mmCIF file of C-alpha atoms in Angstrom:
data_model
loop_
_atom_site.group_PDB
_atom_site.id
_atom_site.type_symbol
_atom_site.label_atom_id
_atom_site.label_comp_id
_atom_site.label_asym_id
_atom_site.label_seq_id
_atom_site.Cartn_x
_atom_site.Cartn_y
_atom_site.Cartn_z
ATOM 1 C CA MET A 1 -19.291 4.085 0.972
ATOM 2 C CA HIS A 2 -20.359 0.453 2.850
ATOM 3 C CA TRP A 3 -16.189 -1.368 4.002
ATOM 4 C CA GLN A 4 -17.578 -4.842 2.025
ATOM 5 C CA THR A 5 -18.230 -2.649 -0.718
ATOM 6 C CA LEU A 6 -14.923 -1.147 -0.485
ATOM 7 C CA ALA A 7 -13.374 -4.088 0.459
ATOM 8 C CA SER A 8 -14.292 -6.208 -2.254
ATOM 9 C CA ALA A 9 -12.922 -3.701 -4.894
ATOM 10 C CA LEU A 10 -9.055 -2.801 -2.245
ATOM 11 C CA PHE A 11 -8.779 -6.968 -2.640
ATOM 12 C CA PRO A 12 -10.011 -8.577 -5.792
ATOM 13 C CA GLN A 13 -7.731 -11.349 -4.990
ATOM 14 C CA GLY A 14 -9.232 -12.051 -1.356
ATOM 15 C CA HIS A 15 -9.775 -11.060 1.710
ATOM 16 C CA GLY A 16 -10.531 -12.366 5.616
ATOM 17 C CA ILE A 17 -11.870 -9.210 7.218
ATOM 18 C CA ALA A 18 -14.583 -9.291 9.702
ATOM 19 C CA GLU A 19 -16.235 -6.380 11.587
ATOM 20 C CA GLN A 20 -17.296 -6.077 15.953
ATOM 21 C CA ASP A 21 -18.534 -3.615 16.851
ATOM 22 C CA GLN A 22 -17.236 -1.279 14.314
ATOM 23 C CA PHE A 23 -13.903 -2.142 14.345
ATOM 24 C CA LEU A 24 -12.573 -4.121 11.124
ATOM 25 C CA SER A 25 -9.649 -6.102 10.987
ATOM 26 C CA GLY A 26 -8.552 -9.050 9.423
ATOM 27 C CA THR A 27 -6.183 -10.157 6.606
ATOM 28 C CA ALA A 28 -6.080 -9.993 2.653
ATOM 29 C CA GLN A 29 -4.224 -10.514 -0.409
ATOM 30 C CA VAL A 30 -2.694 -7.736 -2.085
ATOM 31 C CA ASP A 31 -0.408 -8.528 -5.400
ATOM 32 C CA GLY A 32 0.708 -11.710 -4.068
ATOM 33 C CA ALA A 33 1.208 -11.486 -0.825
ATOM 34 C CA THR A 34 -0.751 -10.681 2.886
ATOM 35 C CA VAL A 35 -1.564 -7.469 3.836
ATOM 36 C CA ALA A 36 -2.879 -7.070 7.715
ATOM 37 C CA VAL A 37 -5.706 -4.589 7.419
ATOM 38 C CA ILE A 38 -7.069 -2.948 10.299
ATOM 39 C CA GLY A 39 -10.140 0.298 10.272
ATOM 40 C CA THR A 40 -12.350 1.309 11.893
ATOM 41 C CA THR A 41 -17.014 2.252 10.249
ATOM 42 C CA GLU A 42 -20.041 3.656 10.452
ATOM 43 C CA HIS A 43 -18.009 6.724 11.225
ATOM 44 C CA ALA A 44 -16.692 5.189 14.406
ATOM 45 C CA PRO A 45 -16.076 7.157 17.455
ATOM 46 C CA ILE A 46 -13.451 6.266 19.084
ATOM 47 C CA GLY A 47 -13.378 5.682 22.134
ATOM 48 C CA ILE A 48 -10.939 3.533 25.007
ATOM 49 C CA GLU A 49 -11.932 0.043 23.199
ATOM 50 C CA ILE A 50 -11.951 0.451 19.727
ATOM 51 C CA ALA A 51 -8.289 2.533 20.412
ATOM 52 C CA LEU A 52 -6.923 -0.614 22.466
ATOM 53 C CA ALA A 53 -8.075 -2.922 19.775
ATOM 54 C CA GLN A 54 -6.478 -1.586 17.197
ATOM 55 C CA ALA A 55 -3.503 -0.785 18.961
ATOM 56 C CA LYS A 56 -4.013 -4.698 19.899
ATOM 57 C CA ALA A 57 -4.005 -6.231 15.768
ATOM 58 C CA VAL A 58 -0.694 -3.345 15.461
ATOM 59 C CA LEU A 59 0.932 -5.411 18.127
ATOM 60 C CA ALA A 60 -0.093 -8.731 17.327
ATOM 61 C CA THR A 61 1.276 -8.442 14.045
ATOM 62 C CA VAL A 62 4.401 -7.374 15.187
ATOM 63 C CA ARG A 63 4.933 -10.174 17.024
ATOM 64 C CA GLN A 64 3.772 -12.669 14.721
ATOM 65 C CA HIS A 65 4.220 -11.387 11.296
ATOM 66 C CA PRO A 66 7.438 -8.582 11.098
ATOM 67 C CA GLY A 67 6.975 -6.982 8.220
ATOM 68 C CA ARG A 68 3.867 -7.554 7.343
ATOM 69 C CA PRO A 69 2.466 -4.606 5.565
ATOM 70 C CA ILE A 70 -0.975 -2.809 7.271
ATOM 71 C CA VAL A 71 -3.582 -1.229 5.824
ATOM 72 C CA MET A 72 -5.852 0.971 7.798
ATOM 73 C CA LEU A 73 -9.185 1.555 6.407
ATOM 74 C CA VAL A 74 -10.440 5.046 8.370
ATOM 75 C CA ASP A 75 -13.946 6.092 8.891
ATOM 76 C CA THR A 76 -13.870 8.157 12.253
ATOM 77 C CA GLN A 77 -16.071 11.370 13.607
ATOM 78 C CA GLY A 78 -12.843 11.139 15.869
ATOM 79 C CA GLN A 79 -12.166 10.571 19.328
ATOM 80 C CA ARG A 80 -16.215 9.352 21.318
ATOM 81 C CA LEU A 81 -17.104 12.242 23.700
ATOM 82 C CA ARG A 82 -18.064 10.573 26.344
ATOM 83 C CA HIS A 83 -17.457 11.750 29.919
ATOM 84 C CA ARG A 84 -16.389 8.137 31.286
ATOM 85 C CA ASP A 85 -13.788 7.931 27.682
ATOM 86 C CA GLU A 86 -12.489 11.944 29.549
ATOM 87 C CA MET A 87 -12.504 10.053 32.854
ATOM 88 C CA LEU A 88 -10.482 6.956 31.527
ATOM 89 C CA GLY A 89 -7.513 9.283 29.840
ATOM 90 C CA ILE A 90 -9.035 8.751 26.192
ATOM 91 C CA ASN A 91 -5.935 10.695 25.275
ATOM 92 C CA SER A 92 -3.473 8.027 26.969
ATOM 93 C CA TYR A 93 -5.672 5.647 25.427
ATOM 94 C CA MET A 94 -4.938 7.651 21.908
ATOM 95 C CA ALA A 95 -1.797 8.156 21.988
ATOM 96 C CA HIS A 96 -0.862 4.030 22.697
ATOM 97 C CA LEU A 97 -2.142 3.341 19.573
ATOM 98 C CA GLY A 98 -0.438 6.728 17.276
ATOM 99 C CA LYS A 99 2.904 4.385 19.894
ATOM 100 C CA CYS A 100 1.816 1.273 18.282
ATOM 101 C CA VAL A 101 1.444 2.137 14.865
ATOM 102 C CA ASP A 102 4.481 3.918 14.927
ATOM 103 C CA LEU A 103 6.668 0.687 16.763
ATOM 104 C CA ALA A 104 5.678 -1.009 13.136
ATOM 105 C CA ARG A 105 6.764 1.012 10.882
ATOM 106 C CA ARG A 106 10.090 1.030 12.626
ATOM 107 C CA ARG A 107 10.053 -2.442 12.934
ATOM 108 C CA GLY A 108 10.229 -2.612 9.091
ATOM 109 C CA HIS A 109 5.916 -2.667 8.316
ATOM 110 C CA LYS A 110 4.637 -0.550 5.471
ATOM 111 C CA ILE A 111 1.785 1.586 6.976
ATOM 112 C CA VAL A 112 -1.012 2.111 4.407
ATOM 113 C CA ALA A 113 -3.555 4.126 5.556
ATOM 114 C CA LEU A 114 -7.027 4.452 3.276
ATOM 115 C CA VAL A 115 -10.001 7.257 4.024
ATOM 116 C CA TYR A 116 -12.730 6.219 1.991
ATOM 117 C CA ASP A 117 -15.964 7.688 4.783
ATOM 118 C CA GLN A 118 -14.590 10.137 7.073
ATOM 119 C CA ALA A 119 -12.202 11.076 8.865
ATOM 120 C CA LEU A 120 -12.124 14.026 12.340
ATOM 121 C CA SER A 121 -9.660 15.576 14.332
ATOM 122 C CA GLY A 122 -7.906 12.658 17.406
ATOM 123 C CA GLY A 123 -9.979 9.216 14.812
ATOM 124 C CA PHE A 124 -7.371 10.506 11.794
ATOM 125 C CA ILE A 125 -4.905 11.828 14.167
ATOM 126 C CA THR A 126 -3.983 8.481 15.490
ATOM 127 C CA SER A 127 -5.129 6.289 12.533
ATOM 128 C CA GLY A 128 -4.473 7.747 9.077
ATOM 129 C CA LEU A 129 -1.989 10.558 9.814
ATOM 130 C CA MET A 130 0.132 7.609 11.820
ATOM 131 C CA ALA A 131 0.619 6.224 8.474
ATOM 132 C CA ASP A 132 4.225 6.288 5.678
ATOM 133 C CA SER A 133 0.792 7.668 3.246
ATOM 134 C CA CYS A 134 -2.165 8.435 3.618
ATOM 135 C CA HIS A 135 -4.569 8.447 1.299
ATOM 136 C CA ALA A 136 -8.147 8.922 0.499
ATOM 137 C CA LEU A 137 -11.188 8.738 -1.458
ATOM 138 C CA PRO A 138 -12.495 11.845 -3.482
ATOM 139 C CA ALA A 139 -15.943 11.322 -1.699
ATOM 140 C CA ALA A 140 -14.777 11.550 1.453
ATOM 141 C CA THR A 141 -14.841 14.466 4.647
ATOM 142 C CA ILE A 142 -11.313 15.276 6.354
ATOM 143 C CA ARG A 143 -11.815 17.959 9.090
ATOM 144 C CA VAL A 144 -10.312 19.358 11.842
ATOM 145 C CA MET A 145 -13.262 19.942 13.955
ATOM 146 C CA GLY A 146 -16.501 21.130 12.162
ATOM 147 C CA LEU A 147 -17.162 25.186 11.119
ATOM 148 C CA PRO A 148 -19.595 25.572 13.648
ATOM 149 C CA ALA A 149 -18.008 23.803 16.712
ATOM 150 C CA MET A 150 -14.952 25.553 15.423
ATOM 151 C CA ALA A 151 -16.900 28.828 15.405
ATOM 152 C CA ARG A 152 -18.200 27.851 19.324
ATOM 153 C CA ILE A 153 -14.580 26.801 20.280
ATOM 154 C CA THR A 154 -12.701 30.554 18.999
ATOM 155 C CA LYS A 155 -15.855 32.574 19.539
ATOM 156 C CA VAL A 156 -14.850 33.661 15.420
ATOM 157 C CA PRO A 157 -18.490 34.039 14.223
ATOM 158 C CA GLU A 158 -19.373 31.338 11.737
ATOM 159 C CA GLU A 159 -19.654 33.148 8.150
ATOM 160 C CA VAL A 160 -15.615 34.684 8.697
ATOM 161 C CA LEU A 161 -14.704 30.762 9.166
ATOM 162 C CA THR A 162 -16.419 29.832 6.162
ATOM 163 C CA GLU A 163 -15.019 32.507 4.065
ATOM 164 C CA LEU A 164 -11.092 32.252 5.958
ATOM 165 C CA ALA A 165 -12.431 28.405 3.981
ATOM 166 C CA ARG A 166 -12.974 29.059 1.011
ATOM 167 C CA SER A 167 -8.930 30.674 1.037
ATOM 168 C CA ASN A 168 -7.078 29.061 3.630
ATOM 169 C CA PRO A 169 -7.024 24.725 3.364
ATOM 170 C CA VAL A 170 -6.923 25.018 6.935
ATOM 171 C CA PHE A 171 -10.056 25.516 8.057
ATOM 172 C CA ALA A 172 -12.151 23.595 4.812
ATOM 173 C CA PRO A 173 -13.048 20.187 5.140
ATOM 174 C CA GLY A 174 -12.482 18.075 1.729
ATOM 175 C CA PRO A 175 -9.457 16.192 1.035
ATOM 176 C CA GLU A 176 -8.711 17.789 -1.695
ATOM 177 C CA ASN A 177 -6.969 21.138 1.102
ATOM 178 C CA TYR A 178 -5.335 18.298 3.071
ATOM 179 C CA LEU A 179 -3.328 17.318 -0.229
ATOM 180 C CA ARG A 180 -2.803 20.621 -0.556
ATOM 181 C CA MET A 181 -1.357 20.450 2.750
ATOM 182 C CA GLY A 182 0.605 17.396 2.398
ATOM 183 C CA GLY A 183 -1.660 15.324 5.254
ATOM 184 C CA LEU A 184 -2.470 13.121 1.737
ATOM 185 C CA GLN A 185 -0.241 11.549 -0.507
ATOM 186 C CA SER A 186 -2.864 10.714 -3.740
ATOM 187 C CA ILE A 187 -6.215 11.223 -4.139
ATOM 188 C CA TRP A 188 -8.122 7.560 -5.547
ATOM 189 C CA ASP A 189 -9.760 9.212 -8.309
ATOM 190 C CA GLY A 190 -11.606 6.388 -10.556
ATOM 191 C CA ASP A 191 -13.609 4.117 -10.327
ATOM 192 C CA LEU A 192 -13.688 1.269 -8.094
ATOM 193 C CA ALA A 193 -12.419 -1.452 -10.552
ATOM 194 C CA ALA A 194 -8.918 1.281 -9.905
ATOM 195 C CA LEU A 195 -8.417 0.833 -6.202
ATOM 196 C CA GLY A 196 -6.827 -2.407 -5.989
ATOM 197 C CA ALA A 197 -4.610 -0.972 -8.449
ATOM 198 C CA HIS A 198 -4.283 2.635 -6.184
ATOM 199 C CA LEU A 199 -3.168 0.129 -3.345
ATOM 200 C CA VAL A 200 -0.567 -1.558 -5.401
ATOM 201 C CA ARG A 201 1.159 0.748 -6.098
ATOM 202 C CA ALA A 202 1.073 2.313 -2.758
ATOM 203 C CA LEU A 203 2.398 -0.265 -1.087
ATOM 204 C CA ARG A 204 5.343 -0.995 -3.896
ATOM 205 C CA GLU A 205 6.931 2.603 -2.793
ATOM 206 C CA PRO A 206 9.340 2.917 -0.269
ATOM 207 C CA ALA A 207 8.461 4.976 2.694
ATOM 208 C CA ALA A 208 10.568 8.067 2.605
ATOM 209 C CA GLY A 209 10.279 9.288 6.156
ATOM 210 C CA ASP A 210 7.318 11.441 7.173
ATOM 211 C CA ALA A 211 7.351 14.665 3.752
ATOM 212 C CA ARG A 212 4.494 15.662 4.644
ATOM 213 C CA ALA A 213 5.667 19.220 4.847
ATOM 214 C CA ALA A 214 7.457 19.336 1.966
ATOM 215 C CA LEU A 215 4.589 18.353 0.018
ATOM 216 C CA GLY A 216 2.217 20.946 1.798
ATOM 217 C CA TYR A 217 4.678 23.345 0.429
ATOM 218 C CA GLU A 218 5.237 21.840 -2.213
ATOM 219 C CA ARG A 219 1.823 22.377 -3.077
ATOM 220 C CA GLY A 220 1.164 26.243 -1.509
ATOM 221 C CA GLY A 221 -0.697 24.764 1.203
ATOM 222 C CA ARG A 222 1.726 25.163 3.994
ATOM 223 C CA LYS A 223 3.143 28.155 3.276
ATOM 224 C CA LEU A 224 6.012 28.053 6.349
ATOM 225 C CA ALA A 225 6.102 24.424 7.995
ATOM 226 C CA HIS A 226 8.533 23.107 5.362
ATOM 227 C CA PRO A 227 10.585 26.473 5.672
ATOM 228 C CA VAL A 228 11.383 26.297 9.725
ATOM 229 C CA ILE A 229 11.596 22.993 9.855
ATOM 230 C CA GLN A 230 14.901 23.512 7.256
ATOM 231 C CA ALA A 231 16.342 26.281 9.552
ATOM 232 C CA ILE A 232 16.204 24.772 12.593
ATOM 233 C CA LEU A 233 17.979 21.257 11.191
ATOM 234 C CA GLY A 234 19.498 24.108 9.837
ATOM 235 C CA GLY A 235 20.443 26.252 12.218
ATOM 236 C CA HIS A 236 19.342 29.481 10.652
ATOM 237 C CA HIS A 237 15.882 31.737 11.600
ATOM 238 C CA VAL A 238 13.207 31.726 9.123
ATOM 239 C CA GLN A 239 11.018 35.172 8.491
ATOM 240 C CA ALA A 240 7.197 34.824 8.365
ATOM 241 C CA ALA A 241 6.027 35.757 5.391
#
């Protein structure tokens, strides 16, 4: 989906979002209030430039508009795989972006992310997964790594990984699997006209801390993360199933 089509449906009360080199930024009106909008488009690879641009936009919102909600629009193929970015320390730039998003949350900014097209690897971790709640459109593509690339890295045959993906959501792409694992709060079904109402509900929900492990446990997609966390917090041992 083109970001302008999405923005028109998501912000029926109007928006002032601009695109520059696959980076989206601006403001929009939601539920009678102004929200900051930060995101990417065209399957943007997250290099040092976009990571810094996103971090700058987050910090500008914190400084200039205390408490203003932030909506993150996610469409990324992950971090940019270039020698230049690696030599300049792309991991540090992306960590900086994640810290800025966390700072905004700690300063009282409600942060809602929407994967509207594609979300892969580190580009997703430092944007959508850093939000208070992350949601996705039904046709979105979400994965840690493509199965062919995963097969090359792990030396496990692709056909074996494909079979594992049938029953294990960790290996399988798609929003339904990330919903099962708790990485997504919800999938926004319905036509374009319903997107604005979905966003209003997401922004109205009180922030309840990181509930992804608990959600994954309840939904059957992650069976050990939540018990392990609870055992650590309670000082007890947990036995693997």
